[in-house]
Coordinates of C-alpha atoms and ligand atoms in Angstrom, one line a residue:
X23 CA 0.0 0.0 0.0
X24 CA 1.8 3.1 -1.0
X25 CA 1.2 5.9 1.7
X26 CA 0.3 9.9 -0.4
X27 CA 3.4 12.6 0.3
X28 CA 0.5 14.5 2.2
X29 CA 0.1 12.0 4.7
X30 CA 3.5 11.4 5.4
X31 CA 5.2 12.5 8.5
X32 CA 8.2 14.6 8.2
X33 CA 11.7 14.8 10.9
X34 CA 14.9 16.5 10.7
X35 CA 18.1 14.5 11.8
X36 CA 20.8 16.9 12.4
X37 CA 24.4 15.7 12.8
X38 CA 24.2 12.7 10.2
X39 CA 27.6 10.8 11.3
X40 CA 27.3 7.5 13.0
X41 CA 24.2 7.4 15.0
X42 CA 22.1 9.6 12.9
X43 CA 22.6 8.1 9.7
X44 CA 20.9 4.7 11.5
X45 CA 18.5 6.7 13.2
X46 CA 17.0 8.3 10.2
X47 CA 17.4 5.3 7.8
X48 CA 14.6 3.5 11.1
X49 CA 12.9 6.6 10.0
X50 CA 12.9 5.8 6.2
X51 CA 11.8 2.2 6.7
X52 CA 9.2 3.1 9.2
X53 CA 7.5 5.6 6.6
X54 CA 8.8 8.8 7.6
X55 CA 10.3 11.7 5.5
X56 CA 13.2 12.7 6.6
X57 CA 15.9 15.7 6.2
X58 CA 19.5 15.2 7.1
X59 CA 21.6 18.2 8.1
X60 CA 25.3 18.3 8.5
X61 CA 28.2 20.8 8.3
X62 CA 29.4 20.2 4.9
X63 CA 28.6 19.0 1.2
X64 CA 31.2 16.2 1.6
X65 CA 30.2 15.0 5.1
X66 CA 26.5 15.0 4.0
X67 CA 27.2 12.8 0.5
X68 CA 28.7 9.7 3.1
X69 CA 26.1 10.3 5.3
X70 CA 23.4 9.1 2.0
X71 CA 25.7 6.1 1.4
X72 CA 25.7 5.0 4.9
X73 CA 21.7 5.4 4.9
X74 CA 21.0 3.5 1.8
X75 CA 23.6 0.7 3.1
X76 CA 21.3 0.7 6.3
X77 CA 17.8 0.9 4.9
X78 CA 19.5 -2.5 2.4
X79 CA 20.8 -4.5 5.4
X80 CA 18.2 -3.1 8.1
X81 CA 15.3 -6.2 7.1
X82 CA 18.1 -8.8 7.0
X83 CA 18.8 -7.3 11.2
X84 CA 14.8 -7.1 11.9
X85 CA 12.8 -9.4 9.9
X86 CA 9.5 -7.4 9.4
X87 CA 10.9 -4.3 8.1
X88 CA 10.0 -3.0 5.1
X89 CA 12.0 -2.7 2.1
X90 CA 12.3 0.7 0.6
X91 CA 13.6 1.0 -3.0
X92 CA 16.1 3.1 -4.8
X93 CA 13.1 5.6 -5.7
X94 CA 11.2 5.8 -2.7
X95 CA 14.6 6.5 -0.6
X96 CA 15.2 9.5 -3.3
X97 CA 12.0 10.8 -2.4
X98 CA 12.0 10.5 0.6
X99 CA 15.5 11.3 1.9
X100 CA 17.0 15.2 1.5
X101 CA 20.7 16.3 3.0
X102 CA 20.8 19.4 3.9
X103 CA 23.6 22.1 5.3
X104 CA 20.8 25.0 5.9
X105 CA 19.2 24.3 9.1
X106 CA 15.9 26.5 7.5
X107 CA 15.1 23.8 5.6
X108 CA 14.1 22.1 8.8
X109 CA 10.9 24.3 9.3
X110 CA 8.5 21.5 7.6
X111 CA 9.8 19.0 10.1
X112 CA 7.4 17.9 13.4
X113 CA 10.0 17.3 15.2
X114 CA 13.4 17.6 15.1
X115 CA 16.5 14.5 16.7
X116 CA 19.9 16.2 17.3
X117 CA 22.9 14.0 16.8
X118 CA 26.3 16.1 16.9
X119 CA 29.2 15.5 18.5
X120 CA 29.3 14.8 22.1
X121 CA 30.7 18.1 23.0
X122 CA 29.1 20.5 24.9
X123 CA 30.3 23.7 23.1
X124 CA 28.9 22.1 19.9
X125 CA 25.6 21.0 21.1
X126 CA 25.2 24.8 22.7
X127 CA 26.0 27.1 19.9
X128 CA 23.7 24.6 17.8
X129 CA 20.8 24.7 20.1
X130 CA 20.6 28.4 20.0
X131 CA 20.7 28.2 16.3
X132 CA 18.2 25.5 15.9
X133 CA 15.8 27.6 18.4
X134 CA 15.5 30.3 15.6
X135 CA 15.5 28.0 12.7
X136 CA 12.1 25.9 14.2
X137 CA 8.7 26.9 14.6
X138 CA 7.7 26.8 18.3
X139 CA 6.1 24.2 18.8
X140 CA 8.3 21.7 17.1
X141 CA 10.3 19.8 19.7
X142 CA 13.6 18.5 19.4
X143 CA 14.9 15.4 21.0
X144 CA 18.7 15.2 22.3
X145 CA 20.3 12.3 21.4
X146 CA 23.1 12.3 23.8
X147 CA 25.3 9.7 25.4
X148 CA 26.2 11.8 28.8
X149 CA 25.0 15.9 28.6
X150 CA 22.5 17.0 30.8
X151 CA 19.1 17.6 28.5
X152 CA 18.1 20.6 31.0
X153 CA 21.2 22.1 30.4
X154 CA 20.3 22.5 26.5
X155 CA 16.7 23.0 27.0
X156 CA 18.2 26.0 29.0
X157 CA 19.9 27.5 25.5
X158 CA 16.0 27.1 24.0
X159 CA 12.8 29.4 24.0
X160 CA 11.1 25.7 24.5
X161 CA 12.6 24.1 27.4
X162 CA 9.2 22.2 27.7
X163 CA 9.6 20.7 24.3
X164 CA 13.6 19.8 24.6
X165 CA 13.8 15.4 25.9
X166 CA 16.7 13.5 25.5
X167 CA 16.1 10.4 23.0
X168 CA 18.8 7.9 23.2
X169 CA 18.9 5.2 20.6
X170 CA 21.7 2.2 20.0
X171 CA 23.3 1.6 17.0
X172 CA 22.0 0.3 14.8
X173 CA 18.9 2.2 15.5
X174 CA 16.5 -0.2 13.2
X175 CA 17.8 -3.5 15.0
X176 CA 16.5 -2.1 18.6
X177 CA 13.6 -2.5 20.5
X178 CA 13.4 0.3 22.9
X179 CA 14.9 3.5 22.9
X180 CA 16.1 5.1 26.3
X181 CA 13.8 8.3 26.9
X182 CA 15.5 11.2 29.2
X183 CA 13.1 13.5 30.7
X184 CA 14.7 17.0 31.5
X185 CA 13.4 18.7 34.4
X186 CA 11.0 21.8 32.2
X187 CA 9.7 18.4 29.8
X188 CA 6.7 18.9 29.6
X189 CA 3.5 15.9 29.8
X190 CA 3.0 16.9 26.4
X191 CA 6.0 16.8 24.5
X192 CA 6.9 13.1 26.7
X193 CA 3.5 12.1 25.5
X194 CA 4.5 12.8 21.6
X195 CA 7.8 11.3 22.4
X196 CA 6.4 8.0 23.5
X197 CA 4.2 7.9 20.3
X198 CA 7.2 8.6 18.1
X199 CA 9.3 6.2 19.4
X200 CA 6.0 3.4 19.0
X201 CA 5.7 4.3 15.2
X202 CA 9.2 3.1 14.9
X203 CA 8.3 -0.2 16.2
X204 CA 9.6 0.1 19.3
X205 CA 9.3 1.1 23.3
X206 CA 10.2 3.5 25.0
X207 CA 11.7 3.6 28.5
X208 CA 11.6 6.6 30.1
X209 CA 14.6 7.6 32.9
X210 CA 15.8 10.7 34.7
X211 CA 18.1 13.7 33.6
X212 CA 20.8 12.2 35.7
X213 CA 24.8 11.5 34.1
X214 CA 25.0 9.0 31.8
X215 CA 21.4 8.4 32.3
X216 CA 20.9 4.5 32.8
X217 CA 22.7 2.5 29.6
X218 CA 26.0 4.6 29.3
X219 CA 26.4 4.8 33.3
X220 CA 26.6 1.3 33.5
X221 CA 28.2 0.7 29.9
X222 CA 30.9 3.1 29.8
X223 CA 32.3 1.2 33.1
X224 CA 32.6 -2.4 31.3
X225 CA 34.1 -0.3 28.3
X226 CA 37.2 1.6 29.7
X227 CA 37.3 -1.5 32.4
X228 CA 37.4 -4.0 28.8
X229 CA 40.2 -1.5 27.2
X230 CA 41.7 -1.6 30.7
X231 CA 41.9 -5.1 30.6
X232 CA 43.9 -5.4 27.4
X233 CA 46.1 -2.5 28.4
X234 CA 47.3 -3.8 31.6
X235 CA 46.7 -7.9 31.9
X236 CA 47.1 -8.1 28.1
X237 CA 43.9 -10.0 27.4
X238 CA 43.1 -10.6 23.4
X239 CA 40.1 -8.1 22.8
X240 CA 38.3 -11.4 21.3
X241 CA 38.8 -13.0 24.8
X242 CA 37.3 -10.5 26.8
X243 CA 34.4 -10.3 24.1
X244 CA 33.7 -13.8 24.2
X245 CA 33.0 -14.2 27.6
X246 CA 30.3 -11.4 27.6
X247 CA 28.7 -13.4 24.9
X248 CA 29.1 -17.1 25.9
X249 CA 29.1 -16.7 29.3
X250 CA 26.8 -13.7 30.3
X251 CA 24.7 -14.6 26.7
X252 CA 25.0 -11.0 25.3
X253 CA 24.7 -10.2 21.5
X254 CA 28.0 -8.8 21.4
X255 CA 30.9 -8.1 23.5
X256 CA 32.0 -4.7 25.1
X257 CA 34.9 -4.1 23.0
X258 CA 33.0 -4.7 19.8
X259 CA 30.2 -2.6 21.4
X260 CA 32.5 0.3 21.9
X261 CA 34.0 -0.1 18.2
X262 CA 30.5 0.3 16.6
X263 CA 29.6 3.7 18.6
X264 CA 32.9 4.5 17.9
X265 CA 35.7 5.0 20.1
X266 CA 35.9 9.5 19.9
X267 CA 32.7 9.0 21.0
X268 CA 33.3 6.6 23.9
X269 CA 35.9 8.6 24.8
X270 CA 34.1 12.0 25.2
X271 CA 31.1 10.7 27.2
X272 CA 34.1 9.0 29.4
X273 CA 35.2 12.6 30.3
X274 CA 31.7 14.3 30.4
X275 CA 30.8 11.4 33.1
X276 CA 34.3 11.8 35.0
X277 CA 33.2 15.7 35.0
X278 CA 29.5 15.4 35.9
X279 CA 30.3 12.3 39.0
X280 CA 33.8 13.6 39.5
X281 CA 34.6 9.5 39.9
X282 CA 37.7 8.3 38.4
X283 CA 36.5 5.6 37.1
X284 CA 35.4 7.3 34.2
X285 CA 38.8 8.4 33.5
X286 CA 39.5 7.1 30.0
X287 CA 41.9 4.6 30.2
X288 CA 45.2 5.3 27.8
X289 CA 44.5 2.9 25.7
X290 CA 41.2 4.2 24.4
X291 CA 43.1 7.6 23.9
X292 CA 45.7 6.3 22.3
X293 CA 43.6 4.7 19.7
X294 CA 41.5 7.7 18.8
X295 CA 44.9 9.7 18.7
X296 CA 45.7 7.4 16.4
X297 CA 42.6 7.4 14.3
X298 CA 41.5 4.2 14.9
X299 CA 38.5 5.0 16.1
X300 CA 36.6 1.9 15.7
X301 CA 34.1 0.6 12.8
X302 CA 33.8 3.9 11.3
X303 CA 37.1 4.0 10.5
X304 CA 37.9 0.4 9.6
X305 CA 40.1 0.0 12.9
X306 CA 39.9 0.3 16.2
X307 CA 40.0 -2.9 18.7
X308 CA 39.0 -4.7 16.0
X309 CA 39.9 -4.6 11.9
X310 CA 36.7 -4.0 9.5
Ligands
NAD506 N1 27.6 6.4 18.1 C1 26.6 5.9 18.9 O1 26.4 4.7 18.9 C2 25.7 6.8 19.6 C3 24.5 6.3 20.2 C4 23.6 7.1 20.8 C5 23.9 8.5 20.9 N2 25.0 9.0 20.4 C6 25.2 10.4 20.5 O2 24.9 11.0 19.3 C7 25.8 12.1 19.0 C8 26.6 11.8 17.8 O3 27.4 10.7 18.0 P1 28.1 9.9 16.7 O4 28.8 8.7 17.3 O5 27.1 9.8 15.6 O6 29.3 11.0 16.3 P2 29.9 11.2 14.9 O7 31.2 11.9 15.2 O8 30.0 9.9 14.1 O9 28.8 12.2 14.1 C9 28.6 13.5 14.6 C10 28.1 14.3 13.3 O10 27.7 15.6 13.7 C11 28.1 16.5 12.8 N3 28.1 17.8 13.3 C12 29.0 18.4 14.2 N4 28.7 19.6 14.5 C13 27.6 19.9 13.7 C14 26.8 21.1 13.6 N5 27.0 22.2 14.2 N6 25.7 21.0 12.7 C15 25.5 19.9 12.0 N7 26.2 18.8 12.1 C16 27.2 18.8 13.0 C17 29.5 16.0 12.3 O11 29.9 16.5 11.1 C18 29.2 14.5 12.3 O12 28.7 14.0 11.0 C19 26.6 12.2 20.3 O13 26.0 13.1 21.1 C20 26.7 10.8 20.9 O14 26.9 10.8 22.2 C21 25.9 8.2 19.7

C-alpha cells in the first residue's frame, strides 16, 4: 500500500555521522520523510551512502521491516547544510558530537530555525538535557532520546526526561518512538542516564583489561557473549559507537560524578589519537 506525500510524517536528523545516519534510515523504513543536516557538502554525501547501506541490510537485522527501494529512498530522503530547511519538520533528533560547546551554539541556532512548537529530541550519550533546553525558548519541548546503534535492529529507545519536559511533549515522544516499532523507557536527567552509566564502566574497564593484563580483545568479548549470553561483547560494542565518542562521554561522566573511574583509560586515547577509532574508520580494537 503506498502511503500519499501528504500523509506522510516529516523529521529533521541533524548531525548525520554514525548514529544519525541509523536513526534516520529507522525513520525511512518506518515511513517517515526525513531531512539530514550536517556541516558540509562532503560529510553529508557519506552520510546518504551510509543510509541507503542501512535501509538495504536493516530487514536482513529485523525481519518485518519493510524494504524501501532506490526511488522511494530519493524521495523521501533530502541532506541538507541549511538548518531552515528544517521548518516543515514535526520534530526535530539532534545527533552532533558529544561536546558540549557544539551541542550549545547549535541549540541556539536551531531555536530560531524551528517553529515553536516543534520539539527536538537530544540524542546524547552523557549531557544534561536541561542544560540544553536552557539555550532554547522551548525548554518544555527539549527530551533526550537515546537510541543504540544500529537504530533499526532495537527494540526500545532510552527516553531522558529534563526537568522543564513537559506531559505533552513526553507524550508525543512516546508515540514517536512506537511508530518506529519500538518502546520506550523513560529515565531521569541524571549522568550518563541508565545505559551509558553502566556501559561506559565495562568499556574503559574492557580497554583496561587489554592495556594492563594483556587480554586478546576477542577473549574478553567472548566471555560477555558465551558466558553472560550478550549479542555482542564490550569491546565490539565500543568499536560500533565509535571509540571518539566513547571517549568523550568518558570525560563528560568523569566531569558530571567527579569518579575516576570514568577516566579514560590510555588505551582508548591512544587509539583515537591514532585514528582508529573503531568501525567507522575500519580500525579500532578490532579490523573492519
Ligand atoms: N555512536 C553511537 O552509537 C551513539 C548512540 C547514541 C547516541 N550517540 C550520541 O549521538 C551524538 C553523535 O554521535 P556519533 O557517534 O554519531 O558521532 P559522529 O562523530 O559519528 O557524528 C557526529 C556528526 O555531527 C556532525 N556535526 C557536528 N557539528 C555539527 C553542527 N554544528 N551542525 C550539523 N552537524 C554537525 C558531524 O559533522 C558528524 O557528522 C553524540 O552526542 C553521541 O553521544 C551516539
Amino acid at each position: 500500500m503506498g502511503d500519499s506525500a501528504a500523509a506522510r510524517r516529516r523529521v529533521g536528523v541533524v548531525g548525520a555521522g554514525a548514529i544519525g545516519t541509523s536513526v534516520g534510515a529507522d525513520f525511512l523504513l518506518h515511513g517517515f520523510e526525513v531531512v539530514f543536516v550536517d556541516r558540509d557538502e562532503r560529510t553529508l554525501a557519506e552520510a546518504a551512502r551510509k543510509v541507503a547501506e542501512g535501509v538495504r541490510f536493516a530487514p536482513m537485522l529485523r525481519p518485518g521491516l519493510r524494504r524501501l527501494s532506490r526511488a522511494e529512498l530519493a524521495e523521501r530522503a533530502r541532506y541538507v547544510v541549511d538548518l531552515g530547511e528544517l521548518a516543515g519538520c514535526e520534530f526535530v533528533v539532534e545527533n552532533v558530537t558529544e561536546d558540549w560547546a557544539v551541542k550549545r551554539d547549535l541549540y541556539a541556532r536551531l531555536d530560531a530555525a524551528l517553529p515553536p512548537q516543534v520539539g527536538i529530541g537530544v540524542n546524547t550519550s552523557s549531557i544534561s538535557i536541561q542544560r540544553l533546553a536552557a539555550e532554547t525558548t522551548r525548554p518544555e519541548w527539549i527530551v533526550g532520546i537515546h537510541f543504540m546503534n544500529p537504530a533499526y535492529a532495537t527494540e526500545a529507545v532510552e527516553v531522558m526526561r529534563g526537568a522543564n519536559t513537559s506531559d505533552d511533549c513526553l507524550a508525543y515522544v512516546e508515540e514517536l518512538v512506537r511508530s518506529l516499532g519500538k518502546q520506550a523507557i523513560v529515565v531521569g536527567d541524571f549522568p550518563g542516564f541508565v545505559s551509558n552509566r553502566i556501559s561506559h564502566v565495562f568499556f574503559n574497564e574492557a580497554a583496561r583489561l587489554v592495556q594492563e593484563e594483556g587480554v586478546e580483545p576477542t577473549v574478553v568479548d567472548q566471555v560477555f557473549k558465551r558466558c553472560f549470553g550478550h549479542t555482542m561483547g564490550p569491546l565490539e560494542t565500543a568499536d560500533l559507537i565509535g571509540l571518539d565518542t566513547v571517549v568523550l562521554t568518558l570525560r563528560h561522566l568523569r566531569e558530571s560524578t567527579h569518579e575516576d573511574r570514568y577516566e579514560p583509560c590510555g588505551l582508548l586515547e591512544q587509539k583515537v589519537a591514532d585514528g582508529e577509532v573503531g568501525r567507522k574508520a575500519g580500525r579500532g580494537f578490532y579490523r573492519y
